[in-house]
Short mmCIF file of C-alpha atoms in Angstrom, two decimals:
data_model
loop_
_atom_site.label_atom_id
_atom_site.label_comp_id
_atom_site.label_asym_id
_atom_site.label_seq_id
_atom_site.Cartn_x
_atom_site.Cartn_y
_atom_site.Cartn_z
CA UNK K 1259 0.00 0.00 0.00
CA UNK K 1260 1.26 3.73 -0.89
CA UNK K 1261 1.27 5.77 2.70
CA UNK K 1262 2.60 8.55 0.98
CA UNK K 1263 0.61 11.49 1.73
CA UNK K 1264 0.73 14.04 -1.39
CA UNK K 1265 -1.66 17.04 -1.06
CA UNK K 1266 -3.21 19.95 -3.14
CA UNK K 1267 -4.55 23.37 -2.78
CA UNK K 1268 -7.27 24.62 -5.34
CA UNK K 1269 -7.24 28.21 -6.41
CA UNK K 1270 -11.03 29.34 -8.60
CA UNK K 1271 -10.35 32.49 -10.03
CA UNK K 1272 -12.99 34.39 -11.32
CA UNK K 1273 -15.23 37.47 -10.17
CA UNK K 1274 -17.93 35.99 -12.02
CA UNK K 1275 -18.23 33.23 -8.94
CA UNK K 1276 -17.54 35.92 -6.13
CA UNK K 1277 -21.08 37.72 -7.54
CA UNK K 1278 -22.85 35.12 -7.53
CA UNK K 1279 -23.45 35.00 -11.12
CA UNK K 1280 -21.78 31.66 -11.90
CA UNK K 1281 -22.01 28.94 -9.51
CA UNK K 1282 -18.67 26.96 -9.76
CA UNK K 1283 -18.64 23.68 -10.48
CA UNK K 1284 -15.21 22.52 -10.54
CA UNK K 1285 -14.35 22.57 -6.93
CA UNK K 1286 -16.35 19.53 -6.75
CA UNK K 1287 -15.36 18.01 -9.45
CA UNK K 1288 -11.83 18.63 -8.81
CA UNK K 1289 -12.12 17.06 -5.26
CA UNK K 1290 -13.46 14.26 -6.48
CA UNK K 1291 -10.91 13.45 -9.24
CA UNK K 1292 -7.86 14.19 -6.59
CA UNK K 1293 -9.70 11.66 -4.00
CA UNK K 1294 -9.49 9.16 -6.74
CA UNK K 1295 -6.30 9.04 -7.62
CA UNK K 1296 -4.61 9.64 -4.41
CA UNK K 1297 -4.07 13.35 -4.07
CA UNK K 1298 -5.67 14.76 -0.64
CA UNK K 1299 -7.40 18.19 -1.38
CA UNK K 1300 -6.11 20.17 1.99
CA UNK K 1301 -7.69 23.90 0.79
CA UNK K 1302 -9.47 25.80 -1.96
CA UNK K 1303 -9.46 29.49 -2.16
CA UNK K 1304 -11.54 31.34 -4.18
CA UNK K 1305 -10.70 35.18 -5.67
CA UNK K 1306 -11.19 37.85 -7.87
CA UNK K 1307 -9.52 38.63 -11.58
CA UNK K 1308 -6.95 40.84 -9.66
CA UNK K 1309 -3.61 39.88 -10.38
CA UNK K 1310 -2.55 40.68 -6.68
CA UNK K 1311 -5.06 38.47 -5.00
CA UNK K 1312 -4.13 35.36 -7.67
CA UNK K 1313 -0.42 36.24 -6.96
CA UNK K 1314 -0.82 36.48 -2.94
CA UNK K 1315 -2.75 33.35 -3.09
CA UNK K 1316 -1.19 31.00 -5.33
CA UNK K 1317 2.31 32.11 -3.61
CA UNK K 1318 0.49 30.99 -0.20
CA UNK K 1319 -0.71 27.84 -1.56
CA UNK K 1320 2.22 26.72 -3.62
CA UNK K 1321 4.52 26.51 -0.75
CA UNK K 1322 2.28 24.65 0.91
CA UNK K 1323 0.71 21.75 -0.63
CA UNK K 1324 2.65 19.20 -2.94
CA UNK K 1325 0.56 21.09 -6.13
CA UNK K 1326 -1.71 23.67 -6.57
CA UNK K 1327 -4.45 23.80 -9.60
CA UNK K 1328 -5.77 26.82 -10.63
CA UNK K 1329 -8.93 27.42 -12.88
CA UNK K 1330 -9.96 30.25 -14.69
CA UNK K 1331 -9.21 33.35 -16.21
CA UNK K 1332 -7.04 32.46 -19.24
CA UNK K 1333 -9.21 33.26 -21.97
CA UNK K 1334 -8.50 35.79 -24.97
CA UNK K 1335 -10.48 38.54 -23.17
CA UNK K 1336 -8.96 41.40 -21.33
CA UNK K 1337 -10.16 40.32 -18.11
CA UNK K 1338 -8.03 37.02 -18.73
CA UNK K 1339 -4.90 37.90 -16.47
CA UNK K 1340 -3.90 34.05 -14.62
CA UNK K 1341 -1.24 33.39 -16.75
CA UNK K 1342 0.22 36.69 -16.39
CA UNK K 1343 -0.04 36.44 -12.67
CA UNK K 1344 0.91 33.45 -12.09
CA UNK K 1345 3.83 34.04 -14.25
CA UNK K 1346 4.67 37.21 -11.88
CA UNK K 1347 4.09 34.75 -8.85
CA UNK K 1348 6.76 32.98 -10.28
CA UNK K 1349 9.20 35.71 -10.85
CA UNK K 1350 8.89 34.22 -14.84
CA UNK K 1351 8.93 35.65 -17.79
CA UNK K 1352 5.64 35.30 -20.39
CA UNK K 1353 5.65 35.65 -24.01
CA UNK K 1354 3.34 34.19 -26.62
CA UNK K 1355 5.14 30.41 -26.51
CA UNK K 1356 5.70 28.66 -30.06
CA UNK K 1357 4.82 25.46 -28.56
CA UNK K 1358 1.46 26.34 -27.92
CA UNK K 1359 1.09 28.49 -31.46
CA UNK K 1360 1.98 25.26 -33.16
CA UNK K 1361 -0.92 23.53 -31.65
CA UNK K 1362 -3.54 25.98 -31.71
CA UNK K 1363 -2.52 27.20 -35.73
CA UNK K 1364 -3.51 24.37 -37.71
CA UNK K 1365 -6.34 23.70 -35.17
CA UNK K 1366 -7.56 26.66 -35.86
CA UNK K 1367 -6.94 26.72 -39.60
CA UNK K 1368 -8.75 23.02 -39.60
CA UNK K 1369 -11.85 24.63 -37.67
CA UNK K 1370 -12.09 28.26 -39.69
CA UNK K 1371 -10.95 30.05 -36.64
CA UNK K 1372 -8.96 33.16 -37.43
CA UNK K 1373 -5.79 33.02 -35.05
CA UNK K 1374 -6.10 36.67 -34.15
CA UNK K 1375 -4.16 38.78 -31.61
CA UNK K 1376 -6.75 38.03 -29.11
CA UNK K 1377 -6.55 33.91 -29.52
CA UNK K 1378 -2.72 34.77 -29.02
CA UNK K 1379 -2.98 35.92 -25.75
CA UNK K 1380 -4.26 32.20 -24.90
CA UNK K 1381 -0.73 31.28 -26.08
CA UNK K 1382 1.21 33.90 -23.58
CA UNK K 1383 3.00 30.63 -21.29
CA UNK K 1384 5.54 32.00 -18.85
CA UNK K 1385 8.79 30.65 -19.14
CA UNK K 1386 9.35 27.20 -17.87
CA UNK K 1387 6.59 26.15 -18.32
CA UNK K 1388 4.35 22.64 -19.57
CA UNK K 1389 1.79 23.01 -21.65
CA UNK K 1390 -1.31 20.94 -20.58
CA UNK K 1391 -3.32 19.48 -23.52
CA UNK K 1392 -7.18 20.79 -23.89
CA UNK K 1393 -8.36 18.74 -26.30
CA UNK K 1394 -12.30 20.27 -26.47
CA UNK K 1395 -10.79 23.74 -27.72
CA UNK K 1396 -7.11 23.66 -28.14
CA UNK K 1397 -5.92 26.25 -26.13
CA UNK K 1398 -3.39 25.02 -23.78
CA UNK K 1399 -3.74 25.09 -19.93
CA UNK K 1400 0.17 24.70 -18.64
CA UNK K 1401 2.20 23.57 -15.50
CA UNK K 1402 4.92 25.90 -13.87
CA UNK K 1403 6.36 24.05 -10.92
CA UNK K 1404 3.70 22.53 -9.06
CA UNK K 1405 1.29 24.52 -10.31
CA UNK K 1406 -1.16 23.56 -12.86
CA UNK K 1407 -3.13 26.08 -14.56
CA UNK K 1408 -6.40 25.48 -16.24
CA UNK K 1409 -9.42 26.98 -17.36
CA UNK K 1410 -12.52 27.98 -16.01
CA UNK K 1411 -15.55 26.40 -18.17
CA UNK K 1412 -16.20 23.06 -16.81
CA UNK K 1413 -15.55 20.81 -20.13
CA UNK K 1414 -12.61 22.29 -21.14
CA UNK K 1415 -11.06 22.42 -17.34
CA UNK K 1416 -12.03 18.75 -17.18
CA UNK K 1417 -9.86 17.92 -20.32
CA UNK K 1418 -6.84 19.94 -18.69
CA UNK K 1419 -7.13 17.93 -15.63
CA UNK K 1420 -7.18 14.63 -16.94
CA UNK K 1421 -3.95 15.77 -19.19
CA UNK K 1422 -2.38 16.76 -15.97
CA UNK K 1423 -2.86 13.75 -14.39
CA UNK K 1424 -0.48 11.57 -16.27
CA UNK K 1425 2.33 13.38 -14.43
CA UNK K 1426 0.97 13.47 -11.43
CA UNK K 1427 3.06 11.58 -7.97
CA UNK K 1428 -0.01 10.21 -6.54
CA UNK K 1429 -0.31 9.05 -3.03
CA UNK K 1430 -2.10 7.05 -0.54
CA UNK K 1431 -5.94 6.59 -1.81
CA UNK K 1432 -8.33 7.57 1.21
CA UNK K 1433 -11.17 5.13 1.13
CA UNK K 1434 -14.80 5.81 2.48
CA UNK K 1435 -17.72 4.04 3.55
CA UNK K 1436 -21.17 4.90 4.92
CA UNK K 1437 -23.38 4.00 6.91
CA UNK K 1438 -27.47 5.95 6.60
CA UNK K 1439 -29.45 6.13 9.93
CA UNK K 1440 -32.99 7.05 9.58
CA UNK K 1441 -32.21 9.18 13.12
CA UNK K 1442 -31.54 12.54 13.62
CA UNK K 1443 -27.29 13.78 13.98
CA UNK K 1444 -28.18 14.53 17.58
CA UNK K 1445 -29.32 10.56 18.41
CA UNK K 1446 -26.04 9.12 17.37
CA UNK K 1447 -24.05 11.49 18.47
CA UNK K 1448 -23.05 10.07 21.41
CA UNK K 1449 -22.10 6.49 20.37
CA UNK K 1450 -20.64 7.66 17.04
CA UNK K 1451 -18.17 10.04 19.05
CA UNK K 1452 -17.39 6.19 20.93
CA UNK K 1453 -16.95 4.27 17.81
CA UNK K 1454 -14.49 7.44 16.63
CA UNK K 1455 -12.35 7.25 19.81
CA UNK K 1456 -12.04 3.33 19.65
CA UNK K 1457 -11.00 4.18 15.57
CA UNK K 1458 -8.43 7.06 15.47
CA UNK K 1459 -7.02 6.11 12.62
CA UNK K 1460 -10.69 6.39 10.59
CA UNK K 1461 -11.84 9.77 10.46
CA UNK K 1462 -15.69 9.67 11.31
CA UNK K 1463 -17.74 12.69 10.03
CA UNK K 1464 -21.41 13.10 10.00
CA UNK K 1465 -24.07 14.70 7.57
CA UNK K 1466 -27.74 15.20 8.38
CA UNK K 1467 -30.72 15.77 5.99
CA UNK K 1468 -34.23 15.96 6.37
CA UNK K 1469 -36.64 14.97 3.69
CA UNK K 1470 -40.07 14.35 3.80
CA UNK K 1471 -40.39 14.23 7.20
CA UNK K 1472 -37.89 12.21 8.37
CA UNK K 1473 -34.60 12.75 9.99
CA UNK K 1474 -31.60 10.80 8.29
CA UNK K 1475 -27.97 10.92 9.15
CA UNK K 1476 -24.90 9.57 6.80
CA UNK K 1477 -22.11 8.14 8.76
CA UNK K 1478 -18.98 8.57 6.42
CA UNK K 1479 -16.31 6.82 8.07
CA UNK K 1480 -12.91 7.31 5.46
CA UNK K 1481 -9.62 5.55 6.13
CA UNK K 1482 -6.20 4.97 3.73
CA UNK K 1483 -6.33 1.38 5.16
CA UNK K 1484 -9.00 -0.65 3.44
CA UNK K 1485 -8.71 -3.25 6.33
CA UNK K 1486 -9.28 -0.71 9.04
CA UNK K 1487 -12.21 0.60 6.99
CA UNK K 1488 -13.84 -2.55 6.78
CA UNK K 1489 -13.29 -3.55 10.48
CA UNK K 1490 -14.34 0.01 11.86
CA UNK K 1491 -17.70 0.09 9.49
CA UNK K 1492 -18.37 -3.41 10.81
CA UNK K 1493 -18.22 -2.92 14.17
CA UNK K 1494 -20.30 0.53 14.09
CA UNK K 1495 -23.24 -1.29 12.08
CA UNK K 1496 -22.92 -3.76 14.95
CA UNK K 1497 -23.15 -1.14 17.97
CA UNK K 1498 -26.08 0.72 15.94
CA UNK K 1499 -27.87 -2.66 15.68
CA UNK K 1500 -27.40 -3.61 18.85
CA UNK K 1501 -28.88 -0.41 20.53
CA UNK K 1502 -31.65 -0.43 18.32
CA UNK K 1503 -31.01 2.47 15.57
CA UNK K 1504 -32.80 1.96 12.24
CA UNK K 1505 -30.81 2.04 8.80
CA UNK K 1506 -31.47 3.38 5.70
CA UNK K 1507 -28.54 2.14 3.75
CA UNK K 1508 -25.32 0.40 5.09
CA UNK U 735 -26.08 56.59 -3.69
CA UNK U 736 -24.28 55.07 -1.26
CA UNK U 737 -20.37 54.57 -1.71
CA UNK U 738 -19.23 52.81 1.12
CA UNK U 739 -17.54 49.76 -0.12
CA UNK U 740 -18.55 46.85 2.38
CA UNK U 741 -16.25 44.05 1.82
CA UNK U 742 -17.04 40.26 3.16
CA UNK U 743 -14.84 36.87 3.35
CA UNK U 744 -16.76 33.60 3.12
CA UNK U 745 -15.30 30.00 4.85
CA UNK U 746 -16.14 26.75 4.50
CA UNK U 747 -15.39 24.23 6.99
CA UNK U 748 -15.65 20.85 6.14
CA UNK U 749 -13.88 17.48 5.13
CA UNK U 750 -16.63 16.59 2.97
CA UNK U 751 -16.81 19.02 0.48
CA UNK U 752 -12.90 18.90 -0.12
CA UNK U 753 -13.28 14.81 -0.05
CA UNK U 754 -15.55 15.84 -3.01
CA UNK U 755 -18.40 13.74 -1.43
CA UNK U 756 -20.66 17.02 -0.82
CA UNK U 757 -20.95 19.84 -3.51
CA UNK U 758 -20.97 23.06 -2.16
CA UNK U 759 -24.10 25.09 -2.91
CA UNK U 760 -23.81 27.64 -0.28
CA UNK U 761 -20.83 29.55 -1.62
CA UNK U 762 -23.39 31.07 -4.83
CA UNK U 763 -26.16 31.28 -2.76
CA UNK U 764 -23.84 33.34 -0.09
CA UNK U 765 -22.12 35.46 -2.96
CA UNK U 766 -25.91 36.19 -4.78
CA UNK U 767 -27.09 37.24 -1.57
CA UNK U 768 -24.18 39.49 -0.66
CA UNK U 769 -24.30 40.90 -3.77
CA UNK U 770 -27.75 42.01 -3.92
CA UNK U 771 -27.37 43.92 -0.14
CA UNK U 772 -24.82 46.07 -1.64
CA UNK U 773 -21.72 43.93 0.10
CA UNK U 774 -18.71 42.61 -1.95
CA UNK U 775 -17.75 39.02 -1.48
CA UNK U 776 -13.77 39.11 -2.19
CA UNK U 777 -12.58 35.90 -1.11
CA UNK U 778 -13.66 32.20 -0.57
CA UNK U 779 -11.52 29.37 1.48
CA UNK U 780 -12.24 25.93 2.38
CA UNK U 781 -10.76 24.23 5.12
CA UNK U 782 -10.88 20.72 6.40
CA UNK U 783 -12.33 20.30 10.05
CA UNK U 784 -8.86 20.28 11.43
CA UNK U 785 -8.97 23.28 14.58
CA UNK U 786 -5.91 25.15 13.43
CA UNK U 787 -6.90 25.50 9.93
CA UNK U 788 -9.73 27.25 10.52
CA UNK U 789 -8.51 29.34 13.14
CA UNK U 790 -5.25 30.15 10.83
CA UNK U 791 -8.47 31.45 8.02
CA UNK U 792 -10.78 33.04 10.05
CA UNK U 793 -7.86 35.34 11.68
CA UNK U 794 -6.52 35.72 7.82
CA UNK U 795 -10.27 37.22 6.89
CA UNK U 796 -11.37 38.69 9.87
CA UNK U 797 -8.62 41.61 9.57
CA UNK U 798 -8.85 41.82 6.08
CA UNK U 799 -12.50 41.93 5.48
CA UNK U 800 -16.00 44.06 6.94
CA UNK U 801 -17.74 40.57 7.47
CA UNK U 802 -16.48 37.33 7.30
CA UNK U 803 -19.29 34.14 7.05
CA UNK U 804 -18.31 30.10 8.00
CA UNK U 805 -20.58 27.57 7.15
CA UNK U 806 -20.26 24.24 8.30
CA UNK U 807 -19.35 22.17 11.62
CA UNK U 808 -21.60 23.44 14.47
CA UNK U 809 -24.01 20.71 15.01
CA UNK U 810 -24.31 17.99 17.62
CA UNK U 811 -21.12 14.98 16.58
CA UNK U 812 -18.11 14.90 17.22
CA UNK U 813 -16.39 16.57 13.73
CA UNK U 814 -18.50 19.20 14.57
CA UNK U 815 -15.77 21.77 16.03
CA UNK U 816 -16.50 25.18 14.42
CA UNK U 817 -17.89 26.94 17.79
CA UNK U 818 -14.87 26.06 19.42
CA UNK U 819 -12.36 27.15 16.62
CA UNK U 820 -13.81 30.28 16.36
CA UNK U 821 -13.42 30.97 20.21
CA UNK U 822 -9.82 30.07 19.83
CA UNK U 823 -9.32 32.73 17.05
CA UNK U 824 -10.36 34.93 19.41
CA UNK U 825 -8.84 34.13 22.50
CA UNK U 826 -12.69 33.65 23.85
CA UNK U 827 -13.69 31.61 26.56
CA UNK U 828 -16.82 28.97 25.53
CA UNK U 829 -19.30 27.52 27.08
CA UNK U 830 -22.91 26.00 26.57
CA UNK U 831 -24.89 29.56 26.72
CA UNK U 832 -28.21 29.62 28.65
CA UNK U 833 -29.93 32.29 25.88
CA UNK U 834 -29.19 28.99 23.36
CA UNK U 835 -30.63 26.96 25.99
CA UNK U 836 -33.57 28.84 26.34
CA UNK U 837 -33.92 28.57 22.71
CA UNK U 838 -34.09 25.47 22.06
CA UNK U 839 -35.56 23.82 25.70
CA UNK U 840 -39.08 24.36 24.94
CA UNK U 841 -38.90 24.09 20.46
CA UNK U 842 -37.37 20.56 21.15
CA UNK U 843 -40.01 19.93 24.12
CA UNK U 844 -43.01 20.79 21.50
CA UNK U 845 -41.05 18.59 18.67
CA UNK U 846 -40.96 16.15 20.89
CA UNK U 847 -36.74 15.98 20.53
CA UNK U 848 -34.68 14.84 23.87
CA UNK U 849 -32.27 17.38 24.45
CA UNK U 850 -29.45 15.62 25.23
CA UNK U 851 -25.60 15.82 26.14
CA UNK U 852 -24.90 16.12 22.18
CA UNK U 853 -27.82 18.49 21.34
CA UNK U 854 -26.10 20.68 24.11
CA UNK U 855 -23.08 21.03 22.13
CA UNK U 856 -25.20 23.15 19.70
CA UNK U 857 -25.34 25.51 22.34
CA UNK U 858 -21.99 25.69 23.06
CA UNK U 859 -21.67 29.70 22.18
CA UNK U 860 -17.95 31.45 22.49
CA UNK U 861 -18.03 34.62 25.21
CA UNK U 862 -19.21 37.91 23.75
CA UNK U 863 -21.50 36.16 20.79
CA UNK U 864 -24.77 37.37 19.62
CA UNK U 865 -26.79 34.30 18.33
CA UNK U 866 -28.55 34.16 15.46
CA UNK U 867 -31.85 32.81 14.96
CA UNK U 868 -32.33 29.66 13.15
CA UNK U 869 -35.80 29.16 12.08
CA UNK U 870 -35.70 25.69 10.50
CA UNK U 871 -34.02 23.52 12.99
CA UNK U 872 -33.87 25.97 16.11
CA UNK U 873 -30.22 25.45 17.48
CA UNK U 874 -29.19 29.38 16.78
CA UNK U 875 -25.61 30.38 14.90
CA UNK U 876 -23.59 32.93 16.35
CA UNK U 877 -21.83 36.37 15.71
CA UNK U 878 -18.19 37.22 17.25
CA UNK U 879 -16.98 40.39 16.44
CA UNK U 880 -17.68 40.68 12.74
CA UNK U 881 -17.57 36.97 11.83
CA UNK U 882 -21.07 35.27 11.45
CA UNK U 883 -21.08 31.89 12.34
CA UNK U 884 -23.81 29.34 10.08
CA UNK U 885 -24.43 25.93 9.55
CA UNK U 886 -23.83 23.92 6.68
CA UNK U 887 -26.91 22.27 5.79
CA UNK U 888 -28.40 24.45 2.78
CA UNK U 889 -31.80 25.82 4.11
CA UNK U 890 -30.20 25.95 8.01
CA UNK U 891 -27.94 28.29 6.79
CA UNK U 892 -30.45 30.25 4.55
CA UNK U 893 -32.49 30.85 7.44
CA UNK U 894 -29.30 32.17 9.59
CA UNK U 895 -28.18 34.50 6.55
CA UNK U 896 -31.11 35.90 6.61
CA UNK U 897 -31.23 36.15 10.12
CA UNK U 898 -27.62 37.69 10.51
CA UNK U 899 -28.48 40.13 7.43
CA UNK U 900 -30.71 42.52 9.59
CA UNK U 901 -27.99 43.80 11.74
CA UNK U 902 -24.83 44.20 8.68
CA UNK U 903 -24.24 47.49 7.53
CA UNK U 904 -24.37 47.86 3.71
CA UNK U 905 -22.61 49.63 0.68
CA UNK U 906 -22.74 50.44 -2.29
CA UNK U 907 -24.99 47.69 -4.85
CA UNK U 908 -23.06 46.40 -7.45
CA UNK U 909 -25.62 46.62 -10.61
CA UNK U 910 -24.84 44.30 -13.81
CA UNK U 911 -26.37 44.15 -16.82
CA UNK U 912 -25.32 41.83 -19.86
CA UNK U 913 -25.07 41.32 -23.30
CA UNK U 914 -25.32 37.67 -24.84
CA UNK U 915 -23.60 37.48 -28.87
CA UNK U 916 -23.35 34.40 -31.25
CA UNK U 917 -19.84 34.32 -31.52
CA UNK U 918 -17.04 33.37 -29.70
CA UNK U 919 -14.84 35.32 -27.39
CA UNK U 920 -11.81 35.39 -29.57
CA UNK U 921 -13.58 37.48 -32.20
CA UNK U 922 -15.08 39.94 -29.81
CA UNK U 923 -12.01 40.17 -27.41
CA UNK U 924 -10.76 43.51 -29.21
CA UNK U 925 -13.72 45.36 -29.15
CA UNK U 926 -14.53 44.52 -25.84
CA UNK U 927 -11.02 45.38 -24.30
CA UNK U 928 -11.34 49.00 -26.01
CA UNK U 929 -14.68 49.68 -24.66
CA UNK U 930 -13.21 48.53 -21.37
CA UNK U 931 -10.75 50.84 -21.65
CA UNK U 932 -13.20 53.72 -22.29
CA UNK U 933 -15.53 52.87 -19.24
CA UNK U 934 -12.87 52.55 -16.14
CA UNK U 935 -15.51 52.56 -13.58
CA UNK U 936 -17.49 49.70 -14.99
CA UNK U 937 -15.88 45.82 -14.48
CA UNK U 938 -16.05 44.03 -17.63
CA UNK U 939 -15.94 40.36 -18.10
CA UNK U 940 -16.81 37.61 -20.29
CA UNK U 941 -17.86 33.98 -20.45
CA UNK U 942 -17.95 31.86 -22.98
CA UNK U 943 -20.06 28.90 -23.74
CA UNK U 944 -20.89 26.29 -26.59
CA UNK U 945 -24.25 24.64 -26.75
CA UNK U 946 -25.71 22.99 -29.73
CA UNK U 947 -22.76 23.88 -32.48
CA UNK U 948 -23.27 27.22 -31.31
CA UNK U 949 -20.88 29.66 -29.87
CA UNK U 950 -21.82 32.30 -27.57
CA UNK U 951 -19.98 34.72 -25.06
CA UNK U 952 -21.92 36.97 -22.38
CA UNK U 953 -20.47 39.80 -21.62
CA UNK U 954 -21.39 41.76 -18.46
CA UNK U 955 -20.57 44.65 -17.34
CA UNK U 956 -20.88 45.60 -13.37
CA UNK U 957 -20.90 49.01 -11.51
CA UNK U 958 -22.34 50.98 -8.63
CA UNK U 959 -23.32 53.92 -10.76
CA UNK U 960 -26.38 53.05 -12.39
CA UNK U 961 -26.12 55.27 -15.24
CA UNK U 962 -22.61 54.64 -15.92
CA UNK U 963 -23.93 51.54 -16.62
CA UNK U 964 -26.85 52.00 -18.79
CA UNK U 965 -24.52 54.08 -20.78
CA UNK U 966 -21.75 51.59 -20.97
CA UNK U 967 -24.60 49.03 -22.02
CA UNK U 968 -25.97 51.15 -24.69
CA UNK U 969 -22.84 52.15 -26.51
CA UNK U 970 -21.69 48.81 -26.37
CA UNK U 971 -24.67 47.42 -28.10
CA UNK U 972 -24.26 50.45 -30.22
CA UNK U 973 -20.49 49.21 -30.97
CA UNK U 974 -21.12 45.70 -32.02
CA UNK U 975 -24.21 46.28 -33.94
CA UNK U 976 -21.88 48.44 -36.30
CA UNK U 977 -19.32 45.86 -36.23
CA UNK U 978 -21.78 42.71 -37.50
CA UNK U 979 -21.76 41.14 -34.26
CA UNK U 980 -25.13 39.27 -33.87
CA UNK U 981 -26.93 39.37 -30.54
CA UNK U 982 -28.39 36.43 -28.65
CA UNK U 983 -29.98 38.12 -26.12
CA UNK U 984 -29.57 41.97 -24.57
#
């Protein structure tokens, strides 16, 4: 088993979500894919198309985490400033890269898109620098260090990531299982916090909903050790049993 | 009109969103609501439910920002350590507070709910809190200084927001208004950077999106002067109408 713990931060850039006006998307999709493969998610930060928020935050997270993704802003529009920042976070220079020209020209040429100065702006890559494939619209996302910078519209982000992830060090896959009670959080409380003390190497969390009337409560017990996982879900669906909770799903 | 630019910080506490298990859906309805009181959300984190990342976040926003909002980690189990991080950030003491008590003694009497040692832990409230009044499940929120304390269940912390929103002070509205064209952003990039660069005061952005074959970009411009931003509308509509650009919606 890998015990190797490798970790991320997540930086969403993009006034668009700060208004309100787009709901993002990605952070959940980009927790998800990192769970999978092995990569623990530790933060995400969101901020606004201001180059001195992206370059105070991704600075913060980079020297943190083992690597730091990054989505949004590096369309051909004005208001497209990540790679420019992150380039600046860097300390790295950023010109319009002839790697990335050489896959967006005949692209282009192959869909009847003119490659005008504003579609060369999506080709500025600081020095360094990886390009990341896209393969819904070309473009390049890239990786500086251990930062990997995508874009912001869901499909084409999705395509960056999964390009990304070839070169990825994973680590230790966290597994989960669950456990529904058709009881209110406040019911189980008690012997859950038990089970968790007996289990400190499973971390136990809770999540209540309420639908139709009735009270239900997801026990989410996730582990790196599938053994551990198995034994400590076991024994809880044996305790709840025995002091007479109902289940939902187990 | 009023100026005053009222600034806010939002965090998230909570292994499951950054396991990817839960999406986050408060973080747009948070940022819509902000937005349409006349306060501007600038920044978004999300932290595990690990004690000295949140307190390390809250202390981060809570200097930098008017208002800072958490959702996430005050109910009755055992993950649930929110309360207590925030008193920490603080340097407050904490204890189970007999105004939360008095709350919810006689709602959980008539619902017919025991309240026991865990349900008590909802009314742990840190020294020198206001609550805030939960109308869907009764155990109240809190506010410390100028960070507002919520739940994470979606309509729990609806019902605190709108609470809490009585007693913030307000600025300055942020009004948008948008333009949707049938082409993509790389043709309309140039035009839309120059008319950015005649309208300063007004934030201009755009987002692209392909549905159906079809290209579109929405372009929307934002600003606390109301006719600045009719006018910046109207001569931008003006603008690509001579240029050829075909409108999708306006």
């Amino acid at each position: 088993m890998n015990t190797d713990t490798i970790t991320a931060g997540l930086l969403v850039i993009g006034d668009e979500i700060l208004s309100g006006r787009t709901k993002d998307k990605n952070i959940g999709t980009i927790a998800e894919h990192l769970t999978a493969i092995g990569i623990a998610l530790r933060e995400v930060r969101v901020v606004a198309d201001v180059e001195d928020a992206i370059v105070e935050a991704v600075n913060a997270l980079r020297h943190r985490y083992t690597y730091v993704f990054t989505t949004g802003g590096i369309g051909p529009t004005h208001d497209d400033i990540t790679a420019d920042a992150i380039a600046k976070a860097f300390g790295a220079g950023i010109d319009v890269d002839p790697r990335a020209v050489a896959i967006m020209k005949p692209a282009y040429e192959k869909r009847g898109i003119e490659l005008n100065a504003a579609r060369l702006r999506m080709a500025r890559i600081p020095q360094g620098a990886d390009l990341v494939v896209n393969e819904m619209s070309v473009a390049p996302g890239f990786r500086i260090g251990n930062v990997i910078v995508m874009a912001g519209v869901p499909a084409i982000m999705e395509s960056m990531l999964h390009s990304a992830t070839a070169k990825l060090q994973t680590g230790a896959k966290v597994r989960s299982a669950s456990i529904v009670v058709s009881h209110a959080e406040g019911e189980i409380a008690e012997l859950f916090a038990a089970h968790q003390a007996e289990w400190p190497s499973v971390a136990m969390g809770s999540y209540p909903s309420f639908k139709d009337g009735q009270y239900a409560t997801d026990l989410v017990l996730r582990c790196v050790d599938e053994q551990s996982l198995v034994d400590a879900h076991r024994t809880l669906a044996a305790k709840l049993t025995v002091a007479g909770f109902k289940f939902l799903q187990t």
